[in-house]
mmCIF file with all atom_site columns, C-alpha atoms in Angstrom:
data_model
loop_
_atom_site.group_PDB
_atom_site.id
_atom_site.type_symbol
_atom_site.label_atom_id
_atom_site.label_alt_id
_atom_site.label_comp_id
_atom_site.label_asym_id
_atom_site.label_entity_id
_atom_site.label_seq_id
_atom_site.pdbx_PDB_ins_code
_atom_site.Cartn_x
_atom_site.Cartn_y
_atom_site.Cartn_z
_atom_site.occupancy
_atom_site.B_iso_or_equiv
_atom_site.pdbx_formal_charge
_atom_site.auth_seq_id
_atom_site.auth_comp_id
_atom_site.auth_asym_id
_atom_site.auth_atom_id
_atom_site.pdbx_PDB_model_num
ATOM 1   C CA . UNK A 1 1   ? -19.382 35.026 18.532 1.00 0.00 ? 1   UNK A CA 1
ATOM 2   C CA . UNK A 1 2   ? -19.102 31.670 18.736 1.00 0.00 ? 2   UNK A CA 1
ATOM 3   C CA . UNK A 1 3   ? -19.334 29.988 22.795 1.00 0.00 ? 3   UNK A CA 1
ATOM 4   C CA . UNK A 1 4   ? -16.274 26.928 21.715 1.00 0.00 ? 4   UNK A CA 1
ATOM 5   C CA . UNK A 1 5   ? -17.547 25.642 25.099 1.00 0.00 ? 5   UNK A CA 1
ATOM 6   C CA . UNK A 1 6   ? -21.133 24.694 23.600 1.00 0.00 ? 6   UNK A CA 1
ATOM 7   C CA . UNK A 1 7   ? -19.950 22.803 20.279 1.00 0.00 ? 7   UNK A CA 1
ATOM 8   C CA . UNK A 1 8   ? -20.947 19.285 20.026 1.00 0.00 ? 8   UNK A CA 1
ATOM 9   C CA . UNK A 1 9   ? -17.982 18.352 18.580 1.00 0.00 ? 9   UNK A CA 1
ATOM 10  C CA . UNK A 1 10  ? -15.019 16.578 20.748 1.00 0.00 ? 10  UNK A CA 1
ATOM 11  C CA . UNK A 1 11  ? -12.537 18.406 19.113 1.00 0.00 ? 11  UNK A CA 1
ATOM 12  C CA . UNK A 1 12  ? -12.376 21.196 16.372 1.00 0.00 ? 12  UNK A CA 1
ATOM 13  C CA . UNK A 1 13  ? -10.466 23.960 14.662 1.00 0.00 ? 13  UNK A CA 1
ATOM 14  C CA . UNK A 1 14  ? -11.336 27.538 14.460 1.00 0.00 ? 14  UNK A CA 1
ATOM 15  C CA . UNK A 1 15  ? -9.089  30.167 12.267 1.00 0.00 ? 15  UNK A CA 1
ATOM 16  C CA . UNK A 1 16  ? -9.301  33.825 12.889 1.00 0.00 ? 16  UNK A CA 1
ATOM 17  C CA . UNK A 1 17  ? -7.752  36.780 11.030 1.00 0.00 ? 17  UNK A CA 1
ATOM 18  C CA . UNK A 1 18  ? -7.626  39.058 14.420 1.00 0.00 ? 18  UNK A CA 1
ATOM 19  C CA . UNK A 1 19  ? -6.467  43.096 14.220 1.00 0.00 ? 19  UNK A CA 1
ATOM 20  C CA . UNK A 1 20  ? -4.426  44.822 16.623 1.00 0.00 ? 20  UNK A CA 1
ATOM 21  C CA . UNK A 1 21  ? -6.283  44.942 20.541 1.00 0.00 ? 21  UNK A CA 1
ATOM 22  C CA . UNK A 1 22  ? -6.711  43.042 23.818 1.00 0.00 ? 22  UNK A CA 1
ATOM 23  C CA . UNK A 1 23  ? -9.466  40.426 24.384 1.00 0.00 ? 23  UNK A CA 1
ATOM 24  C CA . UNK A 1 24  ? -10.908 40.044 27.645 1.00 0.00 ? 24  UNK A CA 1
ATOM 25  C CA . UNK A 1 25  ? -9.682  37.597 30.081 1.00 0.00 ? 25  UNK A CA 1
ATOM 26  C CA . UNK A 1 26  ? -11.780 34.756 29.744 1.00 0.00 ? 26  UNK A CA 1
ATOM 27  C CA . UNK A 1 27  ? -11.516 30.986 30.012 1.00 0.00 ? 27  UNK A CA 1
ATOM 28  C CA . UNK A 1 28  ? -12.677 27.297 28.618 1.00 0.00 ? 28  UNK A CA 1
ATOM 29  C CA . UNK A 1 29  ? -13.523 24.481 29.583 1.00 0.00 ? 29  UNK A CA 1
ATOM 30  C CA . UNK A 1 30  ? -12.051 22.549 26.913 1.00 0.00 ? 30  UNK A CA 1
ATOM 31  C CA . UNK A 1 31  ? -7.862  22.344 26.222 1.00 0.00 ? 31  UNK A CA 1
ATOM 32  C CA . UNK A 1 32  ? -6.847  25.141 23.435 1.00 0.00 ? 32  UNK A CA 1
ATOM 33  C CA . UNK A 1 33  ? -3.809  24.547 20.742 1.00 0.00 ? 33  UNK A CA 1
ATOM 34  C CA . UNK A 1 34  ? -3.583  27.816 19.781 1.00 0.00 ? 34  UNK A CA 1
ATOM 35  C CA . UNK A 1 35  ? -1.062  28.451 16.637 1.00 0.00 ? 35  UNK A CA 1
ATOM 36  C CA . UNK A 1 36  ? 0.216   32.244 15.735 1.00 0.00 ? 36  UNK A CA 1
ATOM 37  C CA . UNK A 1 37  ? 0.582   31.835 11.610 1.00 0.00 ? 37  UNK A CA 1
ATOM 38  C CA . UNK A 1 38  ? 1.564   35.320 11.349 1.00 0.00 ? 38  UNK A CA 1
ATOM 39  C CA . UNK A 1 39  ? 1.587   38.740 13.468 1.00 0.00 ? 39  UNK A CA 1
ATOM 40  C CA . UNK A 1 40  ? 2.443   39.304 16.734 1.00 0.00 ? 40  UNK A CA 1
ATOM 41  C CA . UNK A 1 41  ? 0.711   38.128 19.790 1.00 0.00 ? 41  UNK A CA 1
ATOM 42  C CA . UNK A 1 42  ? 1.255   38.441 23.787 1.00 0.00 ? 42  UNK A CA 1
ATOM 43  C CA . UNK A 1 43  ? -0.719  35.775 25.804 1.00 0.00 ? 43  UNK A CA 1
ATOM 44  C CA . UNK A 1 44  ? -1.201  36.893 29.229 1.00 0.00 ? 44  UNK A CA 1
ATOM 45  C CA . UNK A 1 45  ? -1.989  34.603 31.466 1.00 0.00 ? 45  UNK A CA 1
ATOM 46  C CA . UNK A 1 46  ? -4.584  35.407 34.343 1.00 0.00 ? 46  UNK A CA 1
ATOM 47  C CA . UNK A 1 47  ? -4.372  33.985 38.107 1.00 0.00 ? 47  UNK A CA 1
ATOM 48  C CA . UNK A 1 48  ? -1.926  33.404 40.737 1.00 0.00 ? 48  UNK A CA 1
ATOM 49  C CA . UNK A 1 49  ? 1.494   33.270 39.309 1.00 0.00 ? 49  UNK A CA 1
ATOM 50  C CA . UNK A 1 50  ? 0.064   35.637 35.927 1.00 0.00 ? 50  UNK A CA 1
ATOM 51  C CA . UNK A 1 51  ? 2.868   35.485 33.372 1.00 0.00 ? 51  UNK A CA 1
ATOM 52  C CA . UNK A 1 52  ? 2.886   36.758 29.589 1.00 0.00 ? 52  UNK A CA 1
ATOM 53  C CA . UNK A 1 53  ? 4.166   35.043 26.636 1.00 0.00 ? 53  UNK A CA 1
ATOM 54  C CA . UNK A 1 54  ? 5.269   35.913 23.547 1.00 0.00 ? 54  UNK A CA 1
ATOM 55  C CA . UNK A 1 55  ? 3.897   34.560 20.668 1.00 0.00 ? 55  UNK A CA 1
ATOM 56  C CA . UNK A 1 56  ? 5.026   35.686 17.292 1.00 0.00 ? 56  UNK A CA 1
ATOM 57  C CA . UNK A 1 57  ? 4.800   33.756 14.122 1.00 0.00 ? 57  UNK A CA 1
ATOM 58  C CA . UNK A 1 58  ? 5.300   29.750 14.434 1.00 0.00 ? 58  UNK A CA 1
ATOM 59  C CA . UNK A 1 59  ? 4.964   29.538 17.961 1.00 0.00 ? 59  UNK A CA 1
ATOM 60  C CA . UNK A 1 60  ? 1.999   27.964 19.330 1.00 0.00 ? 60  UNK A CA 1
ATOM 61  C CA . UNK A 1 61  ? 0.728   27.703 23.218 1.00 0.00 ? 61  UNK A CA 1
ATOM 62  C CA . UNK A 1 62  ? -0.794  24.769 25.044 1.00 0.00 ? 62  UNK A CA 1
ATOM 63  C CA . UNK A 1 63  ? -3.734  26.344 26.865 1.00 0.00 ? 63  UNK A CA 1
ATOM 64  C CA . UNK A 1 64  ? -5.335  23.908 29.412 1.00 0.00 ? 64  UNK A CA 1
ATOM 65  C CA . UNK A 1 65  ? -9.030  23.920 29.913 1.00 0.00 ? 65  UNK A CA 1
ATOM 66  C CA . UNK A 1 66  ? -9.278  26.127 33.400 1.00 0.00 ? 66  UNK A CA 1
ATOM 67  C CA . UNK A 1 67  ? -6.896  28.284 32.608 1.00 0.00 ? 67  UNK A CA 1
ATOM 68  C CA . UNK A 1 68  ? -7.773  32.010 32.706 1.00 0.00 ? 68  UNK A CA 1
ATOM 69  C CA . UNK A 1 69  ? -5.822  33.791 29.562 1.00 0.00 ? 69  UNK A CA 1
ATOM 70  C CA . UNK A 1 70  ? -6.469  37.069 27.360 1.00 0.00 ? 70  UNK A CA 1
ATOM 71  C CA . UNK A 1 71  ? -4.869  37.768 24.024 1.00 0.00 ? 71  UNK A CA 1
ATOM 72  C CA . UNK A 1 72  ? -3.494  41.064 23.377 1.00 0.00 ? 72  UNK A CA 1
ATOM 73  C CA . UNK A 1 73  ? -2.912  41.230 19.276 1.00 0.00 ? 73  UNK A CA 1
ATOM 74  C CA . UNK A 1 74  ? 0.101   43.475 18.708 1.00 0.00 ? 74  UNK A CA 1
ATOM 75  C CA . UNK A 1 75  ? -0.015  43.486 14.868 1.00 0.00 ? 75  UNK A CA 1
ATOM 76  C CA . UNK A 1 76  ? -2.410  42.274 12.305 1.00 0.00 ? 76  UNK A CA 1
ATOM 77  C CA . UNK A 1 77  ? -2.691  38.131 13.005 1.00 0.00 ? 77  UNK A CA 1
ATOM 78  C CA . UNK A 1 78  ? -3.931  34.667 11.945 1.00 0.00 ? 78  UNK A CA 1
ATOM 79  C CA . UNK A 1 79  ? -4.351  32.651 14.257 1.00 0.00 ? 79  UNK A CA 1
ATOM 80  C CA . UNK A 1 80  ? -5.623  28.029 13.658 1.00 0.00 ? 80  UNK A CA 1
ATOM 81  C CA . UNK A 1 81  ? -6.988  27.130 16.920 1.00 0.00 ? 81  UNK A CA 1
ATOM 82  C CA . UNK A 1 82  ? -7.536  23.169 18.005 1.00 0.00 ? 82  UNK A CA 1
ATOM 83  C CA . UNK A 1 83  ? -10.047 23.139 20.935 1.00 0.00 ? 83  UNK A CA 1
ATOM 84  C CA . UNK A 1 84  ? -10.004 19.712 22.686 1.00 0.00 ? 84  UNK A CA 1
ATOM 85  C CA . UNK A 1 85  ? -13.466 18.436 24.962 1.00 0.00 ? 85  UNK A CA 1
ATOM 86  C CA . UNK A 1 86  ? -11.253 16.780 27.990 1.00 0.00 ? 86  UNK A CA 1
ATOM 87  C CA . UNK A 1 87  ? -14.048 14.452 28.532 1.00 0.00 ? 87  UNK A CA 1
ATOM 88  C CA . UNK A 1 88  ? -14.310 12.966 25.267 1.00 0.00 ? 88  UNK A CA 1
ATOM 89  C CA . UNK A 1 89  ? -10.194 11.743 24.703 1.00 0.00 ? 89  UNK A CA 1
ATOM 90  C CA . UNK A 1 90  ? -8.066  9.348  27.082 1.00 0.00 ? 90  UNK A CA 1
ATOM 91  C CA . UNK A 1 91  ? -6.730  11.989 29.917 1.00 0.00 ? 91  UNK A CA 1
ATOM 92  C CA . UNK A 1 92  ? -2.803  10.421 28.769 1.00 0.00 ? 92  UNK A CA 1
ATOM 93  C CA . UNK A 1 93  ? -3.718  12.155 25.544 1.00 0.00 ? 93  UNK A CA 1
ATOM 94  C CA . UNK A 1 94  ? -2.991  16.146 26.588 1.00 0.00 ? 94  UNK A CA 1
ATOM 95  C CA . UNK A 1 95  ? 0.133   17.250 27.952 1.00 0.00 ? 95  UNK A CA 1
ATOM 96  C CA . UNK A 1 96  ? 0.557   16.614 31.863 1.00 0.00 ? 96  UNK A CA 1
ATOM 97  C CA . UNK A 1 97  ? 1.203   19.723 32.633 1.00 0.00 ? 97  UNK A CA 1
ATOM 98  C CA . UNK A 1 98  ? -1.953  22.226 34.113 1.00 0.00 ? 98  UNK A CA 1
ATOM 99  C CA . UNK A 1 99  ? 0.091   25.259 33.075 1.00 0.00 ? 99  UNK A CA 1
ATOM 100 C CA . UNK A 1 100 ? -0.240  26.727 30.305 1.00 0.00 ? 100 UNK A CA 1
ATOM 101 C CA . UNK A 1 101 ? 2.731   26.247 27.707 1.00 0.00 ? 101 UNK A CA 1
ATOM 102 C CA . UNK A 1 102 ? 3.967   28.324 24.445 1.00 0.00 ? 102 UNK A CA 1
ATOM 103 C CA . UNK A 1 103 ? 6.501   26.353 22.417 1.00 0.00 ? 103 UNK A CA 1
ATOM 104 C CA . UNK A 1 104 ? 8.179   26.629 18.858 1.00 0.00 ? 104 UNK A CA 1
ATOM 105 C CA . UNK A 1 105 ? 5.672   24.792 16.561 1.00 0.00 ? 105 UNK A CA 1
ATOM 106 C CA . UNK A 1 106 ? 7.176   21.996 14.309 1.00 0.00 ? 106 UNK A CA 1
ATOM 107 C CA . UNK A 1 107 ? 6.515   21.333 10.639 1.00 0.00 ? 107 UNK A CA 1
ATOM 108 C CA . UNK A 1 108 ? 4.843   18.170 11.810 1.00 0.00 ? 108 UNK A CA 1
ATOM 109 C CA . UNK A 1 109 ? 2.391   20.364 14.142 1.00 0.00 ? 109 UNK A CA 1
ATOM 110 C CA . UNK A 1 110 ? 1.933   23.029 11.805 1.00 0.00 ? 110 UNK A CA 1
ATOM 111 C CA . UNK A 1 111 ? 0.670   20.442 8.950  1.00 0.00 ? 111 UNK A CA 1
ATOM 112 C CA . UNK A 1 112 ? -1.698  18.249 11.201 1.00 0.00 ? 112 UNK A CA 1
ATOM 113 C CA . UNK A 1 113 ? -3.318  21.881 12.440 1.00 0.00 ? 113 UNK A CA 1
ATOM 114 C CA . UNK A 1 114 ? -3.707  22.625 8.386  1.00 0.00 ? 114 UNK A CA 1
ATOM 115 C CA . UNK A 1 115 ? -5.414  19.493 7.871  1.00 0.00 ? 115 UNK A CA 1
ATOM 116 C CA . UNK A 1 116 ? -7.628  19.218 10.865 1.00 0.00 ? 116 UNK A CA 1
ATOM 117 C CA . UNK A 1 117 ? -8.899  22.546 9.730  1.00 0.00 ? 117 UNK A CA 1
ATOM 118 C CA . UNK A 1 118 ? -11.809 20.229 7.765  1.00 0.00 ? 118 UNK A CA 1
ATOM 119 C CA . UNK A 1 119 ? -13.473 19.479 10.861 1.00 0.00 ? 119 UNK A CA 1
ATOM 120 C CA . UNK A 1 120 ? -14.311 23.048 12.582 1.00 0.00 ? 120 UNK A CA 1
ATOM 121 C CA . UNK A 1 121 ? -17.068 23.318 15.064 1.00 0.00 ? 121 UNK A CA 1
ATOM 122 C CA . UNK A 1 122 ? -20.049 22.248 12.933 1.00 0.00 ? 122 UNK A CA 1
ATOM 123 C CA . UNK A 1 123 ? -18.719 18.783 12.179 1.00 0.00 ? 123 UNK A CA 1
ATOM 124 C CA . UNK A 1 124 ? -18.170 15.918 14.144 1.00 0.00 ? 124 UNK A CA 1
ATOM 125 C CA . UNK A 1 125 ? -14.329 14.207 13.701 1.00 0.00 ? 125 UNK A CA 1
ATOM 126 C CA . UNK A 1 126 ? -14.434 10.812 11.545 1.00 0.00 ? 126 UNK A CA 1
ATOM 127 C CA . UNK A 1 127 ? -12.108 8.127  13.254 1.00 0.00 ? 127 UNK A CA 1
ATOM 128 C CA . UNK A 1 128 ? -9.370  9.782  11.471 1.00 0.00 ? 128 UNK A CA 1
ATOM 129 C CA . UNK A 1 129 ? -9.927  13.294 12.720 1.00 0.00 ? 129 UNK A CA 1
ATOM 130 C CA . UNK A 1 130 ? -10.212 11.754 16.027 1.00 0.00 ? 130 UNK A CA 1
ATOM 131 C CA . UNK A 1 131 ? -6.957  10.015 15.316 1.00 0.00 ? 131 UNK A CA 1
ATOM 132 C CA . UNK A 1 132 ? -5.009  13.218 14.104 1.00 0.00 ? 132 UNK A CA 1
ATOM 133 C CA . UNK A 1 133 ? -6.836  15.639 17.100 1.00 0.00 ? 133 UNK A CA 1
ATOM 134 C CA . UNK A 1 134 ? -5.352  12.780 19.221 1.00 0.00 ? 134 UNK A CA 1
ATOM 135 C CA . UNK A 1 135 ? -1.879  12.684 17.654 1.00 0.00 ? 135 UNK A CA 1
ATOM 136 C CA . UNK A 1 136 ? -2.096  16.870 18.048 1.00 0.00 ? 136 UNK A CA 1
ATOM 137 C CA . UNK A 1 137 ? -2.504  16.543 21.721 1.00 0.00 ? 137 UNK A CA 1
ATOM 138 C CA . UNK A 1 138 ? 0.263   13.830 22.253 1.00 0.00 ? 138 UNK A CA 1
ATOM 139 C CA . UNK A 1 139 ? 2.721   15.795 20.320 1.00 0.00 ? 139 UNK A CA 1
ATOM 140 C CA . UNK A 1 140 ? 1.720   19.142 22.086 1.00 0.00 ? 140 UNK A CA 1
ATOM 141 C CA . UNK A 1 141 ? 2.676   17.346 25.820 1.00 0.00 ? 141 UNK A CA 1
ATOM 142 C CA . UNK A 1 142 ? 6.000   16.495 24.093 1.00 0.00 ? 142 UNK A CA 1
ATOM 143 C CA . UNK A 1 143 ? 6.330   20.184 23.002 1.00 0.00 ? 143 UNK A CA 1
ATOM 144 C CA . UNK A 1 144 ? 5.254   21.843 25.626 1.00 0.00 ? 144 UNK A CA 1
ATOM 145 C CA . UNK A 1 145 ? 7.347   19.764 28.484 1.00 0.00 ? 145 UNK A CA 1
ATOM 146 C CA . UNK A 1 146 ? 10.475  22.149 26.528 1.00 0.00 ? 146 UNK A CA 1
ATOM 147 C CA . UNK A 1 147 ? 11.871  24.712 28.951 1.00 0.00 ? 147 UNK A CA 1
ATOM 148 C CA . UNK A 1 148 ? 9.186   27.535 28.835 1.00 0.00 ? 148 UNK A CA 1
ATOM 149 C CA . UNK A 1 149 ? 10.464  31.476 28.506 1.00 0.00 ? 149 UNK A CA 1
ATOM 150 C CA . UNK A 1 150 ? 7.604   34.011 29.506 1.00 0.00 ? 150 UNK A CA 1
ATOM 151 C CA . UNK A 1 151 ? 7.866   38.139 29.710 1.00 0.00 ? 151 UNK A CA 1
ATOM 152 C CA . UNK A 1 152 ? 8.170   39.538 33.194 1.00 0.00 ? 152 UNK A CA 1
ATOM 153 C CA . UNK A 1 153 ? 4.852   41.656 34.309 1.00 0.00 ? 153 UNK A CA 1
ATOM 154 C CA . UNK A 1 154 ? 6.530   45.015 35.106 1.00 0.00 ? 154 UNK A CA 1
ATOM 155 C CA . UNK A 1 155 ? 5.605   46.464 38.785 1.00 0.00 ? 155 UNK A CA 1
ATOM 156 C CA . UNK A 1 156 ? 6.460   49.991 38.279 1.00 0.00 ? 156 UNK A CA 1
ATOM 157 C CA . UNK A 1 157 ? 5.132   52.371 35.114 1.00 0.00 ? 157 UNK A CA 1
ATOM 158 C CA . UNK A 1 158 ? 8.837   53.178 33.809 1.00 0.00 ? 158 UNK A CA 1
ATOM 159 C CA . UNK A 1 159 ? 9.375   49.079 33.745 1.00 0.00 ? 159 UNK A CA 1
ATOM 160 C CA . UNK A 1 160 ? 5.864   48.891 31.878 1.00 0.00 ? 160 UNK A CA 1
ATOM 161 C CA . UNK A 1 161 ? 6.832   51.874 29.623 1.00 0.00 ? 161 UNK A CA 1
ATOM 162 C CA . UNK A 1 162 ? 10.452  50.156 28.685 1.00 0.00 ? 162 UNK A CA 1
ATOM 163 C CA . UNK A 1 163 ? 8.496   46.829 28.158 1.00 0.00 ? 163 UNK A CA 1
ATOM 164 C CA . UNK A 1 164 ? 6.259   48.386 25.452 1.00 0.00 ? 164 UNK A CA 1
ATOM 165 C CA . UNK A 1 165 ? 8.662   49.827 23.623 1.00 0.00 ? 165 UNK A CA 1
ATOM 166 C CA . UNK A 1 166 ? 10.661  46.943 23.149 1.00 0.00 ? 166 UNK A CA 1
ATOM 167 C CA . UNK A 1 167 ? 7.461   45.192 21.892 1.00 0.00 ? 167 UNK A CA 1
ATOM 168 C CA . UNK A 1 168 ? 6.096   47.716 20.238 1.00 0.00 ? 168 UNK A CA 1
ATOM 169 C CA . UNK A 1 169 ? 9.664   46.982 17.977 1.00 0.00 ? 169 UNK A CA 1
ATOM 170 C CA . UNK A 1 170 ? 9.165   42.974 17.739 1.00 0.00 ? 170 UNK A CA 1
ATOM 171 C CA . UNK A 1 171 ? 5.634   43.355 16.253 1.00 0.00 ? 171 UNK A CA 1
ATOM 172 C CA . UNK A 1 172 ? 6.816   45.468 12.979 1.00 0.00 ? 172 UNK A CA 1
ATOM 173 C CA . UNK A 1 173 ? 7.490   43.594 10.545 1.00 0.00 ? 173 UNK A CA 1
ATOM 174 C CA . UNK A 1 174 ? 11.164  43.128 9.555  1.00 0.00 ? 174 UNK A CA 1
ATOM 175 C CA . UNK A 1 175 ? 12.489  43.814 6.337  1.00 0.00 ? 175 UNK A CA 1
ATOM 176 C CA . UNK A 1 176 ? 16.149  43.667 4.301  1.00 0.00 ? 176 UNK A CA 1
ATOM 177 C CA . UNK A 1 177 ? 16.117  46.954 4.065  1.00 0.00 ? 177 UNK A CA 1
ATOM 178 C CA . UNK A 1 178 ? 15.733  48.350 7.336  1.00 0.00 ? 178 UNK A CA 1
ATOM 179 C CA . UNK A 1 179 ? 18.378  45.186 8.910  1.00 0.00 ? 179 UNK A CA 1
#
């Protein structure tokens, strides 16, 4: 497995088919754009003030370097992740907020994520890949200032039961004939 924290690079895309489980709680130091291109995942956020997040298809989450998160994979997913070294872009560049963020992810973000996908972790960025990782983080601090919805953490086991189910029902996959 591959430590994102030891990469030479300054910035860099990983993609990852994932099946259904939950990773351990674990965190970077560098900034994560991490994009859900299909299946279902919940992003639970570790430390004081622990929240989880929804993240099915085309929604993407701004994960500051710092912050303590595990992914629990709900269905079959792809995931294109954009890791960011803090130290090597101008600080104005990443969103201002040190929470971590899940918005709706635009055409415009979608397509810049495709086509940074040249420079993964065993090249170094040309002055246009630092130019598009740089555009990436701008436009993530403008997406991720939106009004942020997160899933409750249930305190008792029939709230955590009820909670399950109803996820359990996002992550299959909707068809015509069962609407």
């Amino acid at each position: 497995m591959l430590d994102v924290d030891a990469v030479d690079a300054p910035a860099f895309v990983l993609e990852d088919a994932l099946a259904s489980g939950l990773g351990p709680t674990h965190v970077h130091a560098r900034h994560q754009l991490l994009y859900a291109a299909s299946g279902y995942l919940r992003l639970r956020e570790g430390g004081e003030g622990a929240r989880d997040h929804a993240l099915p298809p085309h929604r993407a989450a701004w994960i500051p370097a710092g912050c303590a998160h595990a992914v629990e994979v709900r269905r079959p997913s792809a995931l294109t992740t954009a890791y960011f070294d803090p130290a090597a872009f101008d600080p104005a560049a990443f969103p201002p907020a040190a929470a971590l963020a899940v918005f709706p992810m635009p055409p415009v973000g979608r397509e810049l994520l495709l086509y940074a996908r040249r420079w993964g972790p065993d090249h170094v960025p040309s002055p246009t890949g630092r130019s598009c990782f740089g555009a990436l983080a701008r436009l993530a601090g403008e997406w991720a200032a939106a009004p942020q919805l997160s899933l409750p953490r249930a305190r008792t086991l029939e709230l955590r039961r009820a909670l399950a189910a109803l996820e359990e029902e996002l992550a299959r996959p909707w068809t015509l004939d069962a609407l």
